[in-house]
Short mmCIF file of N, CA and C in Angstrom, two decimals:
data_model
loop_
_atom_site.label_atom_id
_atom_site.label_comp_id
_atom_site.label_asym_id
_atom_site.label_seq_id
_atom_site.Cartn_x
_atom_site.Cartn_y
_atom_site.Cartn_z
N MET A 1 -22.15 79.86 181.78
CA MET A 1 -21.50 80.50 180.66
C MET A 1 -21.05 81.88 181.11
N LEU A 2 -19.82 82.14 180.86
CA LEU A 2 -19.25 83.44 181.22
C LEU A 2 -18.69 84.10 179.97
N PHE A 3 -19.34 85.17 179.55
CA PHE A 3 -18.90 85.92 178.37
C PHE A 3 -18.24 87.21 178.84
N SER A 4 -16.94 87.33 178.65
CA SER A 4 -16.17 88.51 179.06
C SER A 4 -16.54 88.94 180.48
N PRO A 5 -16.45 88.03 181.43
CA PRO A 5 -16.96 88.33 182.77
C PRO A 5 -16.05 89.24 183.60
N MET A 6 -16.68 90.06 184.42
CA MET A 6 -15.97 90.82 185.46
C MET A 6 -15.79 89.86 186.63
N LEU A 7 -14.54 89.55 186.97
CA LEU A 7 -14.29 88.55 188.00
C LEU A 7 -13.45 89.05 189.15
N ASP A 8 -12.70 90.13 188.96
CA ASP A 8 -11.76 90.57 189.99
C ASP A 8 -11.79 92.08 190.12
N ASP A 9 -12.23 92.54 191.29
CA ASP A 9 -12.37 93.98 191.53
C ASP A 9 -11.04 94.70 191.71
N ARG A 10 -9.96 93.96 191.81
CA ARG A 10 -8.66 94.61 191.98
C ARG A 10 -8.22 95.33 190.71
N ASN A 11 -8.71 94.87 189.56
CA ASN A 11 -8.57 95.63 188.32
C ASN A 11 -7.11 95.92 187.97
N ASP A 12 -6.22 94.98 188.28
CA ASP A 12 -4.79 95.26 188.09
C ASP A 12 -4.08 94.27 187.16
N SER A 13 -4.84 93.55 186.36
CA SER A 13 -4.22 92.59 185.45
C SER A 13 -3.47 93.33 184.34
N ALA A 14 -2.61 92.61 183.66
CA ALA A 14 -1.84 93.21 182.56
C ALA A 14 -2.76 93.74 181.47
N SER A 15 -3.84 93.01 181.15
CA SER A 15 -4.74 93.49 180.10
C SER A 15 -5.54 94.71 180.56
N ALA A 16 -5.89 94.78 181.83
CA ALA A 16 -6.59 95.97 182.34
C ALA A 16 -5.72 97.20 182.19
N VAL A 17 -4.45 97.05 182.48
CA VAL A 17 -3.51 98.18 182.36
C VAL A 17 -3.25 98.50 180.89
N LYS A 18 -3.02 97.46 180.09
CA LYS A 18 -2.66 97.64 178.68
C LYS A 18 -3.76 98.35 177.90
N PHE A 19 -5.01 98.01 178.14
CA PHE A 19 -6.11 98.55 177.35
C PHE A 19 -6.82 99.72 178.03
N GLU A 20 -6.19 100.31 179.03
CA GLU A 20 -6.76 101.49 179.68
C GLU A 20 -6.85 102.63 178.68
N GLY A 21 -8.00 103.28 178.65
CA GLY A 21 -8.19 104.43 177.77
C GLY A 21 -8.74 104.09 176.39
N ILE A 22 -9.02 102.81 176.12
CA ILE A 22 -9.61 102.47 174.83
C ILE A 22 -11.06 102.92 174.82
N GLU A 23 -11.64 102.99 173.65
CA GLU A 23 -13.00 103.52 173.50
C GLU A 23 -14.09 102.58 174.00
N VAL A 24 -13.76 101.32 174.13
CA VAL A 24 -14.77 100.36 174.57
C VAL A 24 -14.67 100.26 176.08
N TRP A 25 -14.96 99.13 176.65
CA TRP A 25 -14.89 98.91 178.10
C TRP A 25 -13.43 98.92 178.52
N ASP A 26 -13.07 99.88 179.36
CA ASP A 26 -11.67 99.93 179.80
C ASP A 26 -11.59 99.82 181.32
N ARG A 27 -10.40 99.97 181.82
CA ARG A 27 -10.13 99.84 183.26
C ARG A 27 -10.98 100.81 184.09
N ASN A 28 -11.18 102.02 183.59
CA ASN A 28 -11.98 103.02 184.31
C ASN A 28 -13.45 102.61 184.38
N ASP A 29 -13.98 102.11 183.26
CA ASP A 29 -15.36 101.60 183.26
C ASP A 29 -15.51 100.44 184.23
N ASN A 30 -14.51 99.58 184.22
CA ASN A 30 -14.52 98.42 185.10
C ASN A 30 -14.52 98.84 186.57
N GLU A 31 -13.70 99.82 186.90
CA GLU A 31 -13.63 100.32 188.28
C GLU A 31 -14.98 100.92 188.71
N ARG A 32 -15.60 101.70 187.82
CA ARG A 32 -16.92 102.28 188.14
C ARG A 32 -17.96 101.19 188.37
N ALA A 33 -17.92 100.15 187.54
CA ALA A 33 -18.88 99.06 187.68
C ALA A 33 -18.69 98.32 189.01
N TRP A 34 -17.44 98.04 189.37
CA TRP A 34 -17.19 97.37 190.65
C TRP A 34 -17.59 98.25 191.83
N ARG A 35 -17.33 99.54 191.73
CA ARG A 35 -17.73 100.45 192.82
C ARG A 35 -19.24 100.42 192.99
N ALA A 36 -19.97 100.46 191.88
CA ALA A 36 -21.43 100.43 191.95
C ALA A 36 -21.94 99.11 192.53
N LEU A 37 -21.31 98.03 192.13
CA LEU A 37 -21.74 96.71 192.58
C LEU A 37 -21.43 96.46 194.05
N LEU A 38 -20.28 96.94 194.50
CA LEU A 38 -19.80 96.58 195.84
C LEU A 38 -19.87 97.70 196.87
N TRP A 39 -20.42 98.86 196.53
CA TRP A 39 -20.34 100.00 197.45
C TRP A 39 -20.93 99.68 198.81
N GLU A 40 -22.08 99.01 198.82
CA GLU A 40 -22.73 98.72 200.11
C GLU A 40 -21.91 97.72 200.92
N GLU A 41 -21.43 96.67 200.27
CA GLU A 41 -20.64 95.66 200.99
C GLU A 41 -19.34 96.27 201.52
N ARG A 42 -18.69 97.08 200.71
CA ARG A 42 -17.44 97.71 201.15
C ARG A 42 -17.68 98.66 202.32
N SER A 43 -18.80 99.36 202.30
CA SER A 43 -19.07 100.33 203.36
C SER A 43 -19.42 99.64 204.68
N ARG A 44 -19.95 98.41 204.63
CA ARG A 44 -20.32 97.69 205.84
C ARG A 44 -19.20 96.80 206.37
N SER A 45 -18.16 96.63 205.60
CA SER A 45 -17.07 95.74 205.98
C SER A 45 -16.35 96.25 207.22
N ARG A 46 -15.99 95.32 208.10
CA ARG A 46 -15.24 95.69 209.30
C ARG A 46 -13.84 96.16 208.94
N VAL A 47 -13.29 95.59 207.90
CA VAL A 47 -11.97 96.00 207.41
C VAL A 47 -12.22 96.79 206.13
N LYS A 48 -11.79 98.03 206.12
CA LYS A 48 -12.09 98.93 205.01
C LYS A 48 -11.76 98.30 203.66
N GLY A 49 -12.76 98.27 202.79
CA GLY A 49 -12.57 97.81 201.43
C GLY A 49 -12.60 96.31 201.20
N VAL A 50 -12.69 95.51 202.26
CA VAL A 50 -12.67 94.06 202.11
C VAL A 50 -14.05 93.57 201.67
N VAL A 51 -14.06 92.68 200.69
CA VAL A 51 -15.31 92.12 200.19
C VAL A 51 -15.23 90.60 200.21
N SER A 52 -16.39 89.99 200.16
CA SER A 52 -16.51 88.53 200.20
C SER A 52 -16.10 87.92 198.86
N GLU A 53 -15.50 86.74 198.93
CA GLU A 53 -15.16 86.03 197.70
C GLU A 53 -16.43 85.57 196.98
N TYR A 54 -17.57 85.56 197.67
CA TYR A 54 -18.82 85.23 197.01
C TYR A 54 -19.29 86.38 196.11
N SER A 55 -18.87 87.58 196.43
CA SER A 55 -19.20 88.74 195.60
C SER A 55 -18.21 88.91 194.46
N VAL A 56 -16.98 88.50 194.69
CA VAL A 56 -15.90 88.67 193.71
C VAL A 56 -15.22 87.32 193.53
N LEU A 57 -15.65 86.58 192.52
CA LEU A 57 -15.12 85.23 192.34
C LEU A 57 -13.61 85.19 192.12
N GLY A 58 -13.06 86.26 191.58
CA GLY A 58 -11.62 86.32 191.38
C GLY A 58 -10.83 86.26 192.68
N ARG A 59 -11.49 86.53 193.80
CA ARG A 59 -10.83 86.49 195.11
C ARG A 59 -10.98 85.13 195.80
N ALA A 60 -11.79 84.25 195.25
CA ALA A 60 -12.04 82.95 195.88
C ALA A 60 -10.76 82.13 195.91
N GLU A 61 -10.48 81.54 197.07
CA GLU A 61 -9.29 80.69 197.22
C GLU A 61 -9.48 79.34 196.54
N TRP A 62 -10.68 78.78 196.66
CA TRP A 62 -10.96 77.45 196.14
C TRP A 62 -12.24 77.51 195.33
N LEU A 63 -12.19 77.00 194.11
CA LEU A 63 -13.37 77.03 193.25
C LEU A 63 -14.06 75.68 193.19
N GLY A 64 -13.51 74.72 193.94
CA GLY A 64 -14.12 73.43 194.19
C GLY A 64 -14.90 72.81 193.07
N GLY A 65 -15.80 71.97 193.41
CA GLY A 65 -16.65 71.31 192.44
C GLY A 65 -18.09 71.53 192.81
N GLU A 66 -18.93 70.59 192.42
CA GLU A 66 -20.36 70.73 192.68
C GLU A 66 -20.67 70.87 194.17
N GLU A 67 -19.88 70.22 195.01
CA GLU A 67 -20.12 70.33 196.46
C GLU A 67 -19.91 71.75 196.95
N GLU A 68 -19.18 72.55 196.20
CA GLU A 68 -18.94 73.96 196.57
C GLU A 68 -19.91 74.89 195.84
N GLY A 69 -20.87 74.32 195.11
CA GLY A 69 -21.83 75.13 194.39
C GLY A 69 -21.41 75.48 192.97
N MET A 70 -20.28 74.96 192.53
CA MET A 70 -19.84 75.23 191.16
C MET A 70 -20.48 74.21 190.23
N PRO A 71 -20.75 74.60 188.99
CA PRO A 71 -21.33 73.65 188.03
C PRO A 71 -20.30 72.60 187.60
N LYS A 72 -20.79 71.56 186.90
CA LYS A 72 -19.89 70.52 186.39
C LYS A 72 -18.88 71.10 185.41
N GLY A 73 -19.33 72.03 184.62
CA GLY A 73 -18.47 72.61 183.60
C GLY A 73 -18.78 74.07 183.39
N VAL A 74 -17.78 74.79 182.94
CA VAL A 74 -17.92 76.23 182.69
C VAL A 74 -17.38 76.53 181.30
N TYR A 75 -18.14 77.31 180.55
CA TYR A 75 -17.65 77.86 179.29
C TYR A 75 -17.33 79.32 179.56
N LEU A 76 -16.14 79.74 179.19
CA LEU A 76 -15.71 81.11 179.44
C LEU A 76 -15.06 81.64 178.17
N ASP A 77 -15.49 82.83 177.72
CA ASP A 77 -14.79 83.41 176.59
C ASP A 77 -14.51 84.89 176.81
N VAL A 78 -13.43 85.32 176.21
CA VAL A 78 -12.97 86.71 176.26
C VAL A 78 -12.36 87.05 174.91
N GLY A 79 -12.24 88.34 174.64
CA GLY A 79 -11.54 88.78 173.44
C GLY A 79 -10.07 89.00 173.75
N SER A 80 -9.24 88.85 172.74
CA SER A 80 -7.80 89.02 172.98
C SER A 80 -7.42 90.47 173.27
N THR A 81 -8.29 91.42 172.92
CA THR A 81 -8.03 92.83 173.24
C THR A 81 -9.04 93.36 174.26
N ASP A 82 -9.56 92.47 175.07
CA ASP A 82 -10.53 92.82 176.11
C ASP A 82 -9.80 93.18 177.40
N THR A 83 -10.24 94.25 178.02
CA THR A 83 -9.72 94.66 179.33
C THR A 83 -9.79 93.51 180.33
N LEU A 84 -10.81 92.67 180.22
CA LEU A 84 -11.04 91.58 181.17
C LEU A 84 -10.38 90.26 180.75
N ARG A 85 -9.60 90.29 179.69
CA ARG A 85 -8.99 89.07 179.16
C ARG A 85 -8.20 88.28 180.21
N ASP A 86 -7.25 88.92 180.86
CA ASP A 86 -6.35 88.19 181.75
C ASP A 86 -7.05 87.64 182.99
N GLU A 87 -8.03 88.36 183.52
CA GLU A 87 -8.73 87.81 184.67
C GLU A 87 -9.61 86.63 184.26
N GLY A 88 -10.13 86.63 183.03
CA GLY A 88 -10.88 85.49 182.54
C GLY A 88 -10.00 84.27 182.33
N VAL A 89 -8.84 84.47 181.72
CA VAL A 89 -7.90 83.37 181.49
C VAL A 89 -7.41 82.80 182.83
N GLU A 90 -7.10 83.67 183.76
CA GLU A 90 -6.65 83.22 185.09
C GLU A 90 -7.75 82.44 185.81
N PHE A 91 -8.99 82.90 185.70
CA PHE A 91 -10.11 82.21 186.35
C PHE A 91 -10.27 80.81 185.75
N ALA A 92 -10.17 80.70 184.43
CA ALA A 92 -10.27 79.39 183.78
C ALA A 92 -9.15 78.47 184.27
N ARG A 93 -7.96 78.98 184.40
CA ARG A 93 -6.83 78.19 184.89
C ARG A 93 -7.11 77.68 186.31
N ARG A 94 -7.66 78.53 187.14
CA ARG A 94 -7.95 78.16 188.52
C ARG A 94 -9.10 77.15 188.61
N LEU A 95 -10.10 77.29 187.74
CA LEU A 95 -11.17 76.29 187.70
C LEU A 95 -10.60 74.91 187.39
N LEU A 96 -9.76 74.84 186.39
CA LEU A 96 -9.14 73.57 186.01
C LEU A 96 -8.28 73.02 187.15
N ARG A 97 -7.53 73.89 187.79
CA ARG A 97 -6.70 73.49 188.93
C ARG A 97 -7.54 72.83 190.02
N ASP A 98 -8.74 73.38 190.23
CA ASP A 98 -9.60 72.91 191.31
C ASP A 98 -10.58 71.82 190.88
N GLY A 99 -10.38 71.26 189.69
CA GLY A 99 -11.17 70.12 189.26
C GLY A 99 -12.48 70.42 188.58
N VAL A 100 -12.71 71.65 188.17
CA VAL A 100 -13.93 72.02 187.45
C VAL A 100 -13.61 72.01 185.96
N GLN A 101 -14.39 71.27 185.19
CA GLN A 101 -14.19 71.25 183.75
C GLN A 101 -14.43 72.65 183.19
N CYS A 102 -13.56 73.08 182.32
CA CYS A 102 -13.67 74.44 181.80
C CYS A 102 -13.24 74.48 180.34
N GLU A 103 -14.04 75.14 179.54
CA GLU A 103 -13.66 75.43 178.17
C GLU A 103 -13.42 76.92 178.07
N LEU A 104 -12.25 77.30 177.64
CA LEU A 104 -11.87 78.70 177.49
C LEU A 104 -11.66 79.00 176.02
N HIS A 105 -12.26 80.10 175.57
CA HIS A 105 -12.01 80.55 174.20
C HIS A 105 -11.61 82.02 174.25
N VAL A 106 -10.46 82.33 173.65
CA VAL A 106 -10.00 83.70 173.50
C VAL A 106 -10.17 84.07 172.03
N TRP A 107 -11.07 85.02 171.77
CA TRP A 107 -11.39 85.41 170.40
C TRP A 107 -10.33 86.38 169.88
N PRO A 108 -9.59 85.99 168.84
CA PRO A 108 -8.50 86.83 168.31
C PRO A 108 -9.00 88.19 167.82
N GLY A 109 -8.38 89.24 168.31
CA GLY A 109 -8.69 90.60 167.87
C GLY A 109 -9.97 91.19 168.43
N ALA A 110 -10.69 90.44 169.25
CA ALA A 110 -11.98 90.90 169.74
C ALA A 110 -11.84 91.72 171.02
N CYS A 111 -12.64 92.79 171.09
CA CYS A 111 -12.67 93.63 172.29
C CYS A 111 -13.87 93.22 173.15
N HIS A 112 -14.02 93.86 174.28
CA HIS A 112 -15.14 93.59 175.18
C HIS A 112 -16.45 93.95 174.46
N GLY A 113 -17.39 93.02 174.44
CA GLY A 113 -18.69 93.27 173.82
C GLY A 113 -18.68 93.29 172.31
N PHE A 114 -17.69 92.66 171.70
CA PHE A 114 -17.54 92.69 170.24
C PHE A 114 -18.79 92.22 169.52
N ASP A 115 -19.48 91.24 170.06
CA ASP A 115 -20.66 90.69 169.41
C ASP A 115 -21.81 91.69 169.34
N LEU A 116 -21.86 92.61 170.30
CA LEU A 116 -22.89 93.65 170.30
C LEU A 116 -22.45 94.90 169.54
N LEU A 117 -21.17 95.22 169.64
CA LEU A 117 -20.64 96.41 168.97
C LEU A 117 -20.58 96.24 167.46
N CYS A 118 -20.27 95.04 167.01
CA CYS A 118 -20.09 94.76 165.58
C CYS A 118 -20.83 93.48 165.21
N PRO A 119 -22.17 93.50 165.29
CA PRO A 119 -22.91 92.25 165.08
C PRO A 119 -22.77 91.69 163.67
N GLY A 120 -22.41 92.53 162.70
CA GLY A 120 -22.26 92.05 161.33
C GLY A 120 -20.86 91.55 161.01
N ALA A 121 -19.93 91.71 161.93
CA ALA A 121 -18.55 91.28 161.69
C ALA A 121 -18.48 89.75 161.64
N GLU A 122 -17.55 89.25 160.85
CA GLU A 122 -17.41 87.80 160.70
C GLU A 122 -17.22 87.10 162.05
N ILE A 123 -16.40 87.67 162.91
CA ILE A 123 -16.13 87.04 164.21
C ILE A 123 -17.41 86.96 165.05
N SER A 124 -18.29 87.95 164.92
CA SER A 124 -19.55 87.93 165.66
C SER A 124 -20.47 86.84 165.12
N TRP A 125 -20.45 86.64 163.81
CA TRP A 125 -21.24 85.57 163.21
C TRP A 125 -20.73 84.21 163.64
N VAL A 126 -19.42 84.06 163.66
CA VAL A 126 -18.83 82.79 164.10
C VAL A 126 -19.21 82.54 165.55
N TRP A 127 -19.09 83.57 166.39
CA TRP A 127 -19.44 83.45 167.81
C TRP A 127 -20.90 83.04 167.96
N ALA A 128 -21.81 83.77 167.29
CA ALA A 128 -23.24 83.51 167.42
C ALA A 128 -23.64 82.17 166.80
N GLY A 129 -22.92 81.77 165.76
CA GLY A 129 -23.28 80.55 165.05
C GLY A 129 -22.74 79.28 165.66
N GLY A 130 -22.02 79.38 166.72
CA GLY A 130 -21.53 78.13 167.28
C GLY A 130 -20.51 78.29 168.37
N GLY A 131 -19.66 79.27 168.28
CA GLY A 131 -18.61 79.42 169.28
C GLY A 131 -19.16 79.41 170.69
N GLY A 132 -19.96 80.41 171.02
CA GLY A 132 -20.52 80.51 172.37
C GLY A 132 -21.57 79.45 172.65
N GLY A 133 -22.49 79.26 171.72
CA GLY A 133 -23.59 78.32 171.93
C GLY A 133 -23.15 76.88 172.06
N GLU A 134 -22.23 76.46 171.21
CA GLU A 134 -21.75 75.08 171.28
C GLU A 134 -20.97 74.84 172.57
N GLY A 135 -20.22 75.84 172.99
CA GLY A 135 -19.48 75.71 174.25
C GLY A 135 -20.42 75.48 175.42
N PHE A 136 -21.54 76.18 175.41
CA PHE A 136 -22.53 76.00 176.46
C PHE A 136 -23.04 74.56 176.48
N GLY A 137 -23.38 74.05 175.30
CA GLY A 137 -23.88 72.68 175.22
C GLY A 137 -22.89 71.66 175.74
N ARG A 138 -21.63 71.87 175.45
CA ARG A 138 -20.61 70.93 175.91
C ARG A 138 -20.46 70.97 177.43
N CYS A 139 -20.65 72.14 178.01
CA CYS A 139 -20.44 72.27 179.46
C CYS A 139 -21.61 71.77 180.29
N VAL A 140 -22.82 71.91 179.79
CA VAL A 140 -23.98 71.49 180.58
C VAL A 140 -24.57 70.17 180.12
N GLY A 141 -24.14 69.70 178.97
CA GLY A 141 -24.72 68.50 178.37
C GLY A 141 -24.24 67.25 178.90
#
């Protein structure tokens, strides 16, 4: 299950650019998170800044199937106003291309972390009451 996942350290998708400077998770927060996650790998790389596709799934050429370590199915969701929206949608497209079953849900009007930021909002109740949980069951069941 991938909920608004960070998948690509290049941080250059249309949604990353469009939502830069918003009060929630934006392109700058994303860049800081990737720097923290990858600083050691980037510093040890023979080619400056190059990282493994195992560290950054958005860079993987082939997402294969179970023989490549991928699960039978993946549930992935993002908000329509999430900085990470486009990399999530692109990842889902690539999973399907490579034969991995994938359920993608784009939550209308939702930002990154909407379920935690606004737990009482109707969309958060819908998500908690079945959207995310049911998707998980379909992918692993």
